[in-house]
Coordinates of C-alpha atoms in Angstrom, one line a residue:
X259 CA 13.1 -18.0 5.6
X260 CA 14.3 -14.5 6.4
X261 CA 17.4 -15.0 4.3
X262 CA 15.3 -16.5 1.5
X263 CA 13.7 -13.0 1.2
X264 CA 16.6 -10.8 1.9
X265 CA 18.9 -12.8 -0.3
X266 CA 16.8 -11.6 -3.3
X267 CA 18.1 -8.0 -2.9
X268 CA 21.2 -6.5 -1.3
X269 CA 19.5 -3.8 0.7
X270 CA 16.6 -4.4 3.2
X271 CA 14.5 -1.9 1.3
X272 CA 11.2 -2.7 -0.3
X273 CA 9.3 -0.3 -2.4
X274 CA 5.6 -0.5 -1.4
X275 CA 3.1 -1.5 -4.1
X276 CA 0.9 1.6 -4.4
X277 CA -2.2 1.0 -6.5
X278 CA -3.9 3.5 -8.7
X279 CA -1.1 3.9 -11.2
X280 CA 1.7 4.9 -8.8
X281 CA 3.8 1.7 -8.8
X282 CA 4.7 1.6 -12.5
X283 CA 7.3 -0.7 -14.1
X284 CA 9.9 2.1 -14.4
X285 CA 9.7 2.7 -10.6
X286 CA 10.0 -1.0 -9.7
X287 CA 12.9 -1.3 -12.2
X288 CA 14.8 1.6 -10.7
X289 CA 14.4 0.3 -7.1
X290 CA 15.4 -3.3 -8.0
X291 CA 18.4 -2.2 -10.1
X292 CA 19.6 -0.1 -7.2
X293 CA 19.5 -3.1 -4.8
X294 CA 16.1 -2.8 -3.3
X295 CA 12.9 -4.8 -4.1
X296 CA 10.7 -3.1 -6.6
X297 CA 6.9 -3.9 -6.6
X298 CA 4.1 -3.7 -9.0
X299 CA 0.5 -3.1 -7.8
X300 CA -2.1 -5.2 -9.4
X301 CA -5.0 -3.6 -7.5
X302 CA -7.6 -1.9 -9.7
X303 CA -6.1 -3.5 -12.8
X304 CA -7.4 -6.2 -15.0
X305 CA -5.5 -9.5 -15.1
X306 CA -4.2 -8.7 -18.6
X307 CA -3.2 -5.2 -17.4
X308 CA -1.2 -6.8 -14.6
X309 CA 0.4 -9.3 -17.0
X310 CA 1.4 -6.5 -19.4
X311 CA 3.1 -4.6 -16.6
X312 CA 5.0 -7.7 -15.5
X313 CA 6.0 -8.3 -19.1
X314 CA 7.2 -4.7 -19.4
X315 CA 9.2 -4.9 -16.2
X316 CA 10.9 -8.1 -17.2
X317 CA 12.0 -6.3 -20.4
X318 CA 13.5 -3.6 -18.2
X319 CA 15.4 -5.6 -15.6
X320 CA 16.5 -9.1 -14.7
X321 CA 16.5 -8.3 -11.0
X322 CA 13.9 -9.8 -8.6
X323 CA 10.6 -7.9 -8.1
X324 CA 7.2 -8.4 -6.5
X325 CA 3.5 -8.1 -7.4
X326 CA 0.8 -7.2 -5.0
X327 CA -2.8 -8.5 -5.1
X328 CA -5.9 -7.3 -3.3
X329 CA -8.0 -10.0 -1.6
X330 CA -11.7 -10.3 -2.6
X331 CA -14.0 -8.5 -0.2
X332 CA -17.0 -10.0 1.5
X333 CA -20.4 -8.4 1.0
X334 CA -21.2 -6.6 4.3
X335 CA -21.9 -3.0 3.2
X336 CA -25.2 -1.5 4.2
X337 CA -26.7 -0.6 0.8
X338 CA -28.9 2.1 2.4
X339 CA -25.8 3.8 3.8
X340 CA -24.2 3.7 0.4
X341 CA -27.2 5.3 -1.1
X342 CA -27.2 8.0 1.5
X343 CA -23.6 8.7 0.9
X344 CA -24.2 8.9 -2.9
X345 CA -26.9 11.5 -2.2
X346 CA -24.4 13.5 -0.2
X347 CA -21.9 13.4 -3.0
X348 CA -24.4 14.7 -5.6
X349 CA -23.1 18.2 -5.0
X350 CA -19.5 17.0 -5.8
X351 CA -20.7 15.4 -9.0
X352 CA -22.4 18.7 -10.0
X353 CA -19.3 20.7 -9.1
X354 CA -17.0 18.5 -11.2
X355 CA -19.6 18.1 -14.0
X356 CA -19.5 14.3 -13.9
X357 CA -21.6 11.3 -12.8
X358 CA -21.0 9.3 -9.7
X359 CA -19.6 5.8 -10.4
X360 CA -21.6 2.5 -10.1
X361 CA -21.0 1.2 -6.6
X362 CA -21.7 -2.4 -7.9
X363 CA -18.8 -2.4 -10.4
X364 CA -17.2 -5.5 -8.8
X365 CA -15.7 -6.6 -5.5
X366 CA -13.1 -9.3 -6.2
X367 CA -10.7 -7.2 -8.3
X368 CA -10.2 -10.1 -10.7
X369 CA -8.4 -12.0 -8.0
X370 CA -8.8 -15.5 -9.5
X371 CA -7.7 -14.4 -13.0
X372 CA -4.7 -12.6 -11.5
X373 CA -3.7 -15.7 -9.5
X374 CA -3.9 -17.8 -12.7
X375 CA -1.4 -15.4 -14.4
X376 CA 1.0 -15.5 -11.5
X377 CA 0.9 -19.3 -11.4
X378 CA 1.4 -19.5 -15.2
X379 CA 4.1 -16.8 -15.2
X380 CA 5.7 -17.0 -11.7
X381 CA 7.2 -13.9 -10.2
X382 CA 9.9 -13.8 -7.5
X383 CA 7.7 -12.3 -4.8
X384 CA 3.9 -11.9 -4.4
X385 CA 2.2 -10.0 -1.5
X386 CA -1.4 -9.8 -0.5
X387 CA -3.5 -7.0 1.1
X388 CA -7.0 -6.9 2.8
X389 CA -6.9 -10.5 3.9
X390 CA -5.1 -13.9 3.8
X391 CA -5.0 -16.2 0.8
X392 CA -6.0 -19.8 1.3
X393 CA -3.3 -22.3 2.3
X394 CA -3.7 -24.0 -1.1
X395 CA -3.0 -20.7 -2.9
X396 CA 0.1 -20.0 -0.9
X397 CA 1.4 -23.6 -1.4
X398 CA 0.8 -23.4 -5.1
X399 CA 2.8 -20.1 -5.3
X400 CA 5.5 -21.7 -3.3
X401 CA 5.7 -24.6 -5.6
X402 CA 5.9 -22.1 -8.5
X403 CA 9.0 -20.6 -6.8
X404 CA 7.3 -17.4 -5.5
X405 CA 8.0 -16.0 -2.1
X406 CA 4.8 -14.9 -0.4
X407 CA 4.1 -12.0 2.0
X408 CA 0.8 -11.0 3.6
X409 CA -0.1 -7.7 5.4
X410 CA -1.1 -7.8 9.0
X411 CA -2.0 -4.9 11.3
X412 CA -2.3 -6.8 14.5
X413 CA -0.7 -9.8 16.2
X414 CA -3.9 -11.9 15.7
X415 CA -3.8 -11.1 11.9
X416 CA -0.1 -12.2 11.9
X417 CA -1.1 -15.5 13.4
X418 CA -3.6 -16.0 10.7
X419 CA -0.9 -15.3 8.1
X420 CA 1.4 -17.8 9.7
X421 CA -1.3 -20.5 9.9
X422 CA -2.1 -20.1 6.2
X423 CA 1.5 -20.8 5.4
X424 CA 2.8 -17.5 4.0
X425 CA 6.6 -17.1 3.9
X426 CA 6.7 -13.7 5.7
X427 CA 4.4 -11.1 7.2
X428 CA 4.2 -7.3 6.4
X429 CA 3.7 -5.5 9.7
X430 CA 1.8 -2.4 8.7
X431 CA 1.8 0.3 11.4
X432 CA -1.0 2.9 11.7
X433 CA 1.5 5.5 10.4
X434 CA 1.3 4.0 6.9
X435 CA -0.1 5.9 4.0
X436 CA -2.9 4.5 1.8
X437 CA -5.2 1.7 2.9
X438 CA -4.7 -0.2 6.1
X439 CA -4.5 -3.9 5.2
X440 CA -6.9 -5.1 7.9
X441 CA -8.2 -8.6 7.3
X442 CA -11.7 -7.6 8.3
X443 CA -13.1 -4.1 8.0
X444 CA -14.6 -3.4 11.4
X445 CA -15.7 0.2 12.0
X446 CA -15.6 -0.4 15.7
X447 CA -11.8 -0.6 15.5
X448 CA -11.4 2.7 13.7
X449 CA -8.7 4.8 15.4
X450 CA -7.2 1.9 17.3
X451 CA -4.3 1.1 15.0
X452 CA -0.9 0.1 16.5
X453 CA 2.3 2.1 15.9
X454 CA 4.9 0.3 13.8
X455 CA 7.7 -0.3 16.4
X456 CA 5.2 -1.7 18.9
X457 CA 3.6 -3.8 16.2
X458 CA 6.9 -5.3 15.2
X459 CA 7.6 -6.3 18.8
X460 CA 4.2 -7.8 19.3
X461 CA 4.2 -9.7 16.0
X462 CA 7.8 -10.9 16.7
X463 CA 6.5 -12.5 19.9
X464 CA 3.4 -13.9 18.3
X465 CA 4.8 -15.6 15.2
X466 CA 8.1 -17.1 13.9
X467 CA 7.8 -15.5 10.4
X468 CA 10.2 -12.9 9.0
X469 CA 8.8 -9.4 9.3
X470 CA 8.8 -6.6 6.7
X471 CA 8.1 -3.3 8.5
X472 CA 5.8 -0.8 6.9
X473 CA 4.5 2.6 8.1
X474 CA 5.9 6.1 8.0
X475 CA 9.5 5.1 7.2
X476 CA 11.3 7.9 5.3
X477 CA 14.9 7.7 6.4
X478 CA 17.6 5.1 6.7
X479 CA 17.8 5.7 10.5
X480 CA 14.1 4.6 10.7
X481 CA 14.9 1.4 8.7
X482 CA 17.7 0.8 11.3
X483 CA 15.2 1.2 14.1
X484 CA 12.8 -1.3 12.5
X485 CA 15.6 -3.8 11.9
X486 CA 16.7 -3.4 15.5
X487 CA 13.1 -4.0 16.7
X488 CA 13.1 -7.4 14.8
X489 CA 12.2 -6.7 11.2
X490 CA 14.2 -8.3 8.3
X491 CA 13.4 -5.5 5.9
X492 CA 11.5 -2.2 5.6
X493 CA 8.8 -1.3 3.1
X494 CA 8.5 2.3 2.0
X495 CA 5.7 3.8 0.0
X496 CA 5.4 7.6 0.5
X497 CA 9.2 7.9 0.3
X498 CA 9.1 6.6 -3.3
X499 CA 5.8 8.4 -4.3
X500 CA 7.7 11.7 -4.8
X501 CA 10.3 10.2 -7.2
X502 CA 10.3 11.1 -10.9
X503 CA 9.7 7.4 -11.8
X504 CA 6.5 7.3 -9.7
X505 CA 3.3 7.3 -11.6
X506 CA 1.6 9.6 -9.1
X507 CA 0.2 12.9 -10.4
X508 CA 2.2 16.0 -10.1
X509 CA -0.5 17.4 -7.9
X510 CA -0.1 14.4 -5.5
X511 CA 3.7 14.7 -5.5
X512 CA 3.6 18.5 -4.8
X513 CA 1.1 18.1 -2.0
X514 CA 3.4 15.9 0.1
X515 CA 5.5 18.9 1.1
X516 CA 3.0 21.7 0.5
X517 CA 2.4 23.5 3.7
X518 CA -1.3 23.7 2.7
X519 CA -1.5 20.0 3.5
X520 CA 0.0 19.9 7.0
X521 CA -1.2 16.6 8.3
X522 CA -2.7 13.2 7.5
X523 CA -5.8 11.3 8.7
X524 CA -7.3 7.9 8.4
X525 CA -10.5 8.3 6.4
X526 CA -13.2 6.3 4.6
X527 CA -14.2 9.3 2.4
X528 CA -12.7 8.1 -0.8
X529 CA -13.0 4.3 -0.7
X530 CA -15.2 3.2 2.3
X531 CA -12.1 1.6 4.0
X532 CA -9.7 3.2 6.4
X533 CA -6.8 4.8 4.4
X534 CA -4.4 7.5 5.4
X535 CA -4.2 10.6 3.3
X536 CA -3.4 14.3 3.4
X537 CA -6.3 16.3 4.9
X538 CA -8.0 18.3 2.1
X539 CA -11.5 19.7 1.5
X540 CA -13.0 16.4 0.3
X541 CA -11.7 14.5 3.3
X542 CA -12.8 17.1 5.8
X543 CA -16.3 17.5 4.4
X544 CA -17.1 13.8 3.7
X545 CA -14.9 11.7 5.9
X546 CA -17.2 11.9 9.0
X547 CA -20.1 10.6 7.0
X548 CA -18.5 7.9 4.7
X549 CA -19.9 4.4 5.4
X550 CA -17.9 1.2 5.9
X551 CA -18.4 0.1 2.3
X552 CA -15.4 -1.0 0.3
X553 CA -15.2 -1.2 -2.7
X554 CA -18.6 0.4 -3.2
X555 CA -17.5 3.8 -2.1
X556 CA -14.3 3.4 -4.1
X557 CA -16.3 2.9 -7.3
X558 CA -18.7 5.6 -6.3
X559 CA -16.0 8.3 -6.0
X560 CA -13.8 7.2 -8.9
X561 CA -15.2 9.6 -11.5
X562 CA -14.9 12.5 -9.0
X563 CA -11.3 11.7 -8.3
X564 CA -10.5 11.4 -12.0
X565 CA -12.2 14.7 -12.7
X566 CA -10.4 16.5 -9.9
X567 CA -7.1 15.2 -11.2
X568 CA -7.8 16.3 -14.8
X569 CA -8.9 19.8 -13.6
X570 CA -5.8 20.3 -11.4
X571 CA -7.8 20.3 -8.1
X572 CA -5.9 18.6 -5.2
X573 CA -8.8 19.3 -2.9
X574 CA -10.8 16.5 -4.5
X575 CA -8.1 13.9 -4.8
X576 CA -7.2 11.0 -2.6
X577 CA -3.8 12.2 -1.5
X578 CA -2.6 9.0 0.1
X579 CA 0.5 9.7 2.3
X580 CA 2.1 8.3 5.4
X581 CA 2.8 10.3 8.5
X582 CA 6.3 11.1 7.4
X583 CA 5.2 12.8 4.2
X584 CA 6.9 16.1 4.9
X585 CA 10.2 14.3 4.8
X586 CA 9.7 13.3 1.1
X587 CA 12.7 13.8 -1.2
X588 CA 12.5 14.4 -4.9
X589 CA 15.3 12.1 -5.8
X590 CA 15.4 9.5 -8.6
X591 CA 14.3 6.2 -7.2
X592 CA 17.6 4.5 -7.6
X593 CA 19.4 7.3 -5.9
X594 CA 16.9 7.3 -3.1
X595 CA 17.7 3.6 -2.5
X596 CA 21.4 4.4 -2.3
X597 CA 20.8 7.3 0.0
X598 CA 18.6 5.2 2.3
X599 CA 21.2 2.4 2.3
X600 CA 24.0 4.9 3.2
X601 CA 21.8 6.3 6.0
X602 CA 21.0 2.8 7.3
X603 CA 24.7 2.0 7.3
X604 CA 25.6 5.2 9.2
X605 CA 22.8 4.6 11.8
X606 CA 24.1 1.0 12.4
X607 CA 27.6 2.2 12.7
X608 CA 26.6 4.9 15.2
X609 CA 24.6 2.4 17.3
X610 CA 27.4 -0.1 17.2
X611 CA 29.9 2.5 18.3
X612 CA 27.7 3.2 21.3
X613 CA 27.6 -0.5 22.1
X614 CA 23.8 -0.6 21.6
X615 CA 24.0 -3.3 18.9
X616 CA 26.4 -6.1 18.1

């Protein structure tokens, strides 16, 4: 199964699907054309919006690519806590001269409709975040010729992925930017995430699935370390966020290496689910009080984030970024794949020369 995935692309480099308009077709095309695996992010899009992006990407390249879906979320949010948070954000709404969003704008992200599209128009690879699809869904995708991956942040989650019948597991370390793909959002586990190399080793001992390593990877030498630890490929998000093909705002791209934003934190401030971003004013002021309520908080803060972006204020944006953000390089995506592959080859050669790998 490992070769079934890596045979799809020459280099063990996967461009992470970054929702919110970052992982656009031109980015996925550039990565896939250069020998990696480009990904589209269906999160926060309609089923038709996802289909149109797939159609556009197919017009740009014949190379394999992937599409990522968010799993529907159970209703467990404390509505009173959401109301309290909305009251706290009233000052932000006044500052940005906008209204807060409707926290009840939907919680399944159009999951069933998107699945129907992927079954009618199969793509080479599909991945899932925030939970595990049913065995029936995974089997249906397999019959359609789609290779399936599911994110796991612990060995137990990896076991659930294996039991459901996915083809591979994405081991997401705590270093990763954006949302942690935990299967269940339990506030009691906040701050207990596992580092990537340790997670790869634990998942490798727990399951027999191929592993795609994700979390803070910015250089080819880090890819080499992940492969040496037992992964079959590495997934990079923040590294591709800074590329010209990325759909991220200029504010977001610039913030990655701006000394004003020196570190990252996991926060619920913008979405109600733990996600790693650059520490800015909004995160500092509201992170400690944000409830465990996804996607309610995501919908609530959406107009604020949009207004901050349109007004050029990075202090009100969700500046998702992994721990390696200061190592971001403003290279074209295809060139970045080539540089990473060269760095990976050099790292492997150096290790082999030392007799550390065979």
